[in-house]
Amino acid sequence: MNDKRQGRKKDKLISDSVNRLSPSGIRKFFDLLQSMDGVISLGVGEPDYATPWHISEAAVRSLEKGYTMYTSNSGMVELREETARYLESTYGVKYEPLGEILMTVGVSEALDLAMRAILNPGDEVIMPDPHYVAYDSCVILAGGEPVKVPTTEENNFEVEPRDIEARITPKTKAILIGYPANPTGAVMHKEKLLAIAEIARRHQVMVVSDEIYARLVYGGEHICFTSIRGMKDNAVLLGGFSKAYAMTGWRIGYAAAPKEIIAAMTKIHQYTIMSAPTMAQVAAIEALKSGESSVLEMVENYNRRRLVIVKGLCDIGLSCFEPKGAFYAFPSIAVTGMTSEEFSEKLLIEEKVAVVPGSAFGECGEGYVRCCYATSLAEIEEALTRMKRFVKKHRK
Ligand SMILES: Cc1ncc(COP(=O)(O)O)c(C=O)c1O
């Protein structure tokens, strides 16, 4: 078969929605990174800590006792109860453990389920740009259309409520926000969240709020979107354990939402996943019951690193707005005149420092790179030394 015919056949083999997805801009760098020695990675967005031992130990004990079966589709009742207790005591928002909470395979699954549960073909979902890499992909896979709202450094990468409202059409089904944000580290002011809630109410569109970084906030208070008056009935809250408790590999998260939405999400979950990993659920119970001091200790350390990296980046000429959440710095690379992909590739090859091109997170990420500071202070300082040399060499 000639190449052209073979290409056409392959195209037909794969669904249109999958063909529409662009390959992850992050993956490419990780593949390159794996093949090199001596690289300092500010690339991967995950804690450098191992899960606190008492959390892992709870899971080990459960394995010893033979807890190795499926759980209820929605997750262990005790975990849903602990999650409800946590949300009420931390953010003052009350969810019914039986019916309004679904335990999932990370926020990743919860996000995918939320989109598949609410979208019909062609429905639009408004989201900030730049945004977490899975946001537009999950919308596309669910048959929807992502509608991007540019955000800028001048506005601290907060999405402007009026810019959201300007993009609402009869096809708008939801607004998808995620604060503290990946890749920028931005948090949202309360007034802006209130304004988004008001817009959602007025136009009768749902809000899906990804709050996986809720605990990683520096010098401020996280506002849970569904704790805003009237929003609990109109929004899906996505939360998880990966970042705050250093549990990325356990694959556990949750969605909290009105009963009909959780029921719809559970329908998909029961056929595709069955139940979140049992030992991860046991570990999550322990995390909620006694993980608080570990969270506070890790957050304090992230904050120390945050201050060092932001100052360091600014000092070497990569201007960087102050991220108030998550564990990312998002400096501008304008002084080098390079695209973010060029910058990241050259920096990796010439100085063995891995960062992620801002363009991987949407058009508005161009001109920036994402530096994850969930790594030791010594590595951050060495990375800054190498980046300083690099910027000096390539400054335009
Ligand atoms: C904003 C955001 N949402 C969701 C996820 C996925 O998290 P999980 O490990 O819970 O699937 C990530 C992971 O990096 C993230 O940054």
mmCIF file of N, CA, C and O in Angstrom, residues 163-211:
data_model
loop_
_atom_site.group_PDB
_atom_site.id
_atom_site.type_symbol
_atom_site.label_atom_id
_atom_site.label_comp_id
_atom_site.label_asym_id
_atom_site.label_seq_id
_atom_site.Cartn_x
_atom_site.Cartn_y
_atom_site.Cartn_z
ATOM 1 N N ASP A 163 -14.338 39.239 30.851
ATOM 2 C CA ASP A 163 -13.860 38.535 29.650
ATOM 3 C C ASP A 163 -14.568 37.184 29.506
ATOM 4 O O ASP A 163 -14.778 36.700 28.393
ATOM 5 N N ILE A 164 -14.899 36.591 30.640
ATOM 6 C CA ILE A 164 -15.674 35.330 30.587
ATOM 7 C C ILE A 164 -17.064 35.647 30.039
ATOM 8 O O ILE A 164 -17.553 35.003 29.097
ATOM 9 N N GLU A 165 -17.681 36.671 30.609
ATOM 10 C CA GLU A 165 -19.064 36.996 30.206
ATOM 11 C C GLU A 165 -19.149 37.320 28.715
ATOM 12 O O GLU A 165 -20.094 36.921 28.037
ATOM 13 N N ALA A 166 -18.114 37.984 28.215
ATOM 14 C CA ALA A 166 -18.121 38.366 26.794
ATOM 15 C C ALA A 166 -18.110 37.144 25.880
ATOM 16 O O ALA A 166 -18.451 37.242 24.703
ATOM 17 N N ARG A 167 -17.704 36.006 26.401
ATOM 18 C CA ARG A 167 -17.618 34.802 25.557
ATOM 19 C C ARG A 167 -18.793 33.847 25.739
ATOM 20 O O ARG A 167 -18.818 32.763 25.152
ATOM 21 N N ILE A 168 -19.740 34.241 26.561
ATOM 22 C CA ILE A 168 -20.905 33.360 26.750
ATOM 23 C C ILE A 168 -21.827 33.430 25.535
ATOM 24 O O ILE A 168 -22.129 34.517 25.037
ATOM 25 N N THR A 169 -22.207 32.259 25.032
ATOM 26 C CA THR A 169 -23.123 32.169 23.886
ATOM 27 C C THR A 169 -24.231 31.188 24.288
ATOM 28 O O THR A 169 -24.136 30.544 25.334
ATOM 29 N N PRO A 170 -25.244 31.020 23.442
ATOM 30 C CA PRO A 170 -26.275 30.024 23.778
ATOM 31 C C PRO A 170 -25.699 28.608 23.915
ATOM 32 O O PRO A 170 -26.333 27.728 24.492
ATOM 33 N N LYS A 171 -24.495 28.391 23.367
ATOM 34 C CA LYS A 171 -23.911 27.045 23.453
ATOM 35 C C LYS A 171 -23.072 26.835 24.705
ATOM 36 O O LYS A 171 -22.573 25.733 24.954
ATOM 37 N N THR A 172 -22.867 27.883 25.493
ATOM 38 C CA THR A 172 -21.998 27.741 26.668
ATOM 39 C C THR A 172 -22.650 26.834 27.709
ATOM 40 O O THR A 172 -23.769 27.095 28.147
ATOM 41 N N LYS A 173 -21.912 25.807 28.092
ATOM 42 C CA LYS A 173 -22.451 24.899 29.104
ATOM 43 C C LYS A 173 -21.782 25.125 30.453
ATOM 44 O O LYS A 173 -22.410 25.000 31.491
ATOM 45 N N ALA A 174 -20.502 25.435 30.405
ATOM 46 C CA ALA A 174 -19.781 25.550 31.683
ATOM 47 C C ALA A 174 -18.596 26.492 31.586
ATOM 48 O O ALA A 174 -18.102 26.794 30.496
ATOM 49 N N ILE A 175 -18.191 26.929 32.763
ATOM 50 C CA ILE A 175 -16.945 27.686 32.911
ATOM 51 C C ILE A 175 -16.026 26.772 33.718
ATOM 52 O O ILE A 175 -16.430 26.261 34.770
ATOM 53 N N LEU A 176 -14.825 26.547 33.193
ATOM 54 C CA LEU A 176 -13.878 25.670 33.892
ATOM 55 C C LEU A 176 -12.739 26.520 34.426
ATOM 56 O O LEU A 176 -12.016 27.164 33.647
ATOM 57 N N ILE A 177 -12.612 26.554 35.756
ATOM 58 C CA ILE A 177 -11.510 27.332 36.329
ATOM 59 C C ILE A 177 -10.664 26.422 37.227
ATOM 60 O O ILE A 177 -11.154 25.408 37.725
ATOM 61 N N GLY A 178 -9.428 26.814 37.422
ATOM 62 C CA GLY A 178 -8.548 26.035 38.281
ATOM 63 C C GLY A 178 -7.590 26.964 38.995
ATOM 64 O O GLY A 178 -6.580 27.381 38.435
ATOM 65 N N TYR A 179 -7.923 27.297 40.234
ATOM 66 C CA TYR A 179 -7.062 28.184 41.035
ATOM 67 C C TYR A 179 -6.855 27.595 42.412
ATOM 68 O O TYR A 179 -7.832 27.080 42.967
ATOM 69 N N PRO A 180 -5.613 27.666 42.956
ATOM 70 C CA PRO A 180 -4.368 28.121 42.377
ATOM 71 C C PRO A 180 -4.085 27.391 41.056
ATOM 72 O O PRO A 180 -4.461 26.231 40.891
ATOM 73 N N ALA A 181 -3.414 28.117 40.163
ATOM 74 C CA ALA A 181 -3.352 27.650 38.783
ATOM 75 C C ALA A 181 -2.042 26.954 38.425
ATOM 76 O O ALA A 181 -0.965 27.335 38.876
ATOM 77 N N ASN A 182 -2.201 25.968 37.594
ATOM 78 C CA ASN A 182 -1.095 25.367 36.880
ATOM 79 C C ASN A 182 -1.262 25.852 35.445
ATOM 80 O O ASN A 182 -2.342 25.640 34.884
ATOM 81 N N PRO A 183 -0.351 26.544 34.802
ATOM 82 C CA PRO A 183 1.082 26.642 35.094
ATOM 83 C C PRO A 183 1.530 27.917 35.809
ATOM 84 O O PRO A 183 2.732 28.065 36.060
ATOM 85 N N THR A 184 0.646 28.855 36.110
ATOM 86 C CA THR A 184 1.138 30.188 36.504
ATOM 87 C C THR A 184 1.352 30.362 38.000
ATOM 88 O O THR A 184 2.064 31.275 38.416
ATOM 89 N N GLY A 185 0.688 29.554 38.826
ATOM 90 C CA GLY A 185 0.751 29.763 40.280
ATOM 91 C C GLY A 185 -0.182 30.872 40.729
ATOM 92 O O GLY A 185 -0.156 31.279 41.897
ATOM 93 N N ALA A 186 -1.015 31.365 39.808
ATOM 94 C CA ALA A 186 -1.935 32.456 40.152
ATOM 95 C C ALA A 186 -3.036 31.977 41.096
ATOM 96 O O ALA A 186 -3.441 30.815 41.054
ATOM 97 N N VAL A 187 -3.497 32.879 41.948
ATOM 98 C CA VAL A 187 -4.701 32.619 42.742
ATOM 99 C C VAL A 187 -5.731 33.685 42.343
ATOM 100 O O VAL A 187 -5.388 34.661 41.692
ATOM 101 N N MET A 188 -6.974 33.484 42.736
ATOM 102 C CA MET A 188 -8.017 34.450 42.350
ATOM 103 C C MET A 188 -8.472 35.257 43.556
ATOM 104 O O MET A 188 -8.674 34.696 44.637
ATOM 105 N N HIS A 189 -8.649 36.572 43.357
ATOM 106 C CA HIS A 189 -9.218 37.393 44.416
ATOM 107 C C HIS A 189 -10.680 37.013 44.629
ATOM 108 O O HIS A 189 -11.385 36.667 43.685
ATOM 109 N N LYS A 190 -11.105 37.165 45.884
ATOM 110 C CA LYS A 190 -12.469 36.785 46.238
ATOM 111 C C LYS A 190 -13.508 37.520 45.374
ATOM 112 O O LYS A 190 -14.458 36.909 44.877
ATOM 113 N N GLU A 191 -13.291 38.836 45.155
ATOM 114 C CA GLU A 191 -14.289 39.615 44.397
ATOM 115 C C GLU A 191 -14.481 39.027 43.002
ATOM 116 O O GLU A 191 -15.577 39.031 42.454
ATOM 117 N N LYS A 192 -13.362 38.558 42.426
ATOM 118 C CA LYS A 192 -13.469 38.015 41.060
ATOM 119 C C LYS A 192 -14.222 36.689 41.063
ATOM 120 O O LYS A 192 -15.002 36.409 40.160
ATOM 121 N N LEU A 193 -13.991 35.882 42.088
ATOM 122 C CA LEU A 193 -14.734 34.615 42.170
ATOM 123 C C LEU A 193 -16.222 34.901 42.362
ATOM 124 O O LEU A 193 -17.079 34.247 41.754
ATOM 125 N N LEU A 194 -16.501 35.921 43.189
ATOM 126 C CA LEU A 194 -17.914 36.284 43.391
ATOM 127 C C LEU A 194 -18.540 36.751 42.083
ATOM 128 O O LEU A 194 -19.682 36.414 41.763
ATOM 129 N N ALA A 195 -17.765 37.501 41.315
ATOM 130 C CA ALA A 195 -18.284 37.993 40.033
ATOM 131 C C ALA A 195 -18.522 36.838 39.054
ATOM 132 O O ALA A 195 -19.524 36.822 38.318
ATOM 133 N N ILE A 196 -17.623 35.842 39.071
ATOM 134 C CA ILE A 196 -17.826 34.673 38.191
ATOM 135 C C ILE A 196 -19.088 33.922 38.620
ATOM 136 O O ILE A 196 -19.893 33.492 37.783
ATOM 137 N N ALA A 197 -19.277 33.806 39.933
ATOM 138 C CA ALA A 197 -20.475 33.123 40.445
ATOM 139 C C ALA A 197 -21.731 33.854 39.966
ATOM 140 O O ALA A 197 -22.705 33.226 39.519
ATOM 141 N N GLU A 198 -21.685 35.161 40.020
ATOM 142 C CA GLU A 198 -22.835 35.968 39.606
ATOM 143 C C GLU A 198 -23.129 35.786 38.107
ATOM 144 O O GLU A 198 -24.275 35.628 37.679
ATOM 145 N N ILE A 199 -22.064 35.757 37.321
ATOM 146 C CA ILE A 199 -22.226 35.554 35.867
ATOM 147 C C ILE A 199 -22.818 34.163 35.587
ATOM 148 O O ILE A 199 -23.731 34.012 34.771
ATOM 149 N N ALA A 200 -22.281 33.164 36.297
ATOM 150 C CA ALA A 200 -22.774 31.788 36.096
ATOM 151 C C ALA A 200 -24.260 31.709 36.434
ATOM 152 O O ALA A 200 -25.041 31.078 35.726
ATOM 153 N N ARG A 201 -24.631 32.401 37.520
ATOM 154 C CA ARG A 201 -26.035 32.369 37.952
ATOM 155 C C ARG A 201 -26.924 33.057 36.910
ATOM 156 O O ARG A 201 -27.934 32.543 36.482
ATOM 157 N N ARG A 202 -26.477 34.243 36.485
ATOM 158 C CA ARG A 202 -27.287 35.038 35.546
ATOM 159 C C ARG A 202 -27.486 34.319 34.210
ATOM 160 O O ARG A 202 -28.555 34.348 33.625
ATOM 161 N N HIS A 203 -26.417 33.665 33.741
ATOM 162 C CA HIS A 203 -26.512 33.027 32.418
ATOM 163 C C HIS A 203 -26.845 31.541 32.511
ATOM 164 O O HIS A 203 -26.882 30.860 31.477
ATOM 165 N N GLN A 204 -27.043 31.069 33.750
ATOM 166 C CA GLN A 204 -27.366 29.654 33.970
ATOM 167 C C GLN A 204 -26.374 28.709 33.305
ATOM 168 O O GLN A 204 -26.754 27.816 32.538
ATOM 169 N N VAL A 205 -25.087 28.975 33.562
ATOM 170 C CA VAL A 205 -24.071 28.020 33.122
ATOM 171 C C VAL A 205 -23.409 27.450 34.365
ATOM 172 O O VAL A 205 -23.373 28.088 35.417
ATOM 173 N N MET A 206 -22.898 26.240 34.234
ATOM 174 C CA MET A 206 -22.274 25.598 35.390
ATOM 175 C C MET A 206 -20.838 26.049 35.537
ATOM 176 O O MET A 206 -20.220 26.511 34.585
ATOM 177 N N VAL A 207 -20.307 25.848 36.724
ATOM 178 C CA VAL A 207 -18.879 26.092 36.933
ATOM 179 C C VAL A 207 -18.248 24.777 37.390
ATOM 180 O O VAL A 207 -18.809 24.082 38.235
ATOM 181 N N VAL A 208 -17.129 24.443 36.770
ATOM 182 C CA VAL A 208 -16.349 23.307 37.241
ATOM 183 C C VAL A 208 -15.064 23.898 37.813
ATOM 184 O O VAL A 208 -14.346 24.626 37.117
ATOM 185 N N SER A 209 -14.832 23.647 39.095
ATOM 186 C CA SER A 209 -13.703 24.290 39.758
ATOM 187 C C SER A 209 -12.687 23.245 40.209
ATOM 188 O O SER A 209 -12.961 22.428 41.097
ATOM 189 N N ASP A 210 -11.525 23.264 39.563
ATOM 190 C CA ASP A 210 -10.458 22.319 39.883
ATOM 191 C C ASP A 210 -9.613 22.934 41.000
ATOM 192 O O ASP A 210 -8.879 23.886 40.768
ATOM 193 N N GLU A 211 -9.736 22.380 42.203
ATOM 194 C CA GLU A 211 -9.044 22.973 43.351
ATOM 195 C C GLU A 211 -7.987 22.031 43.921
ATOM 196 O O GLU A 211 -7.802 21.931 45.127
#
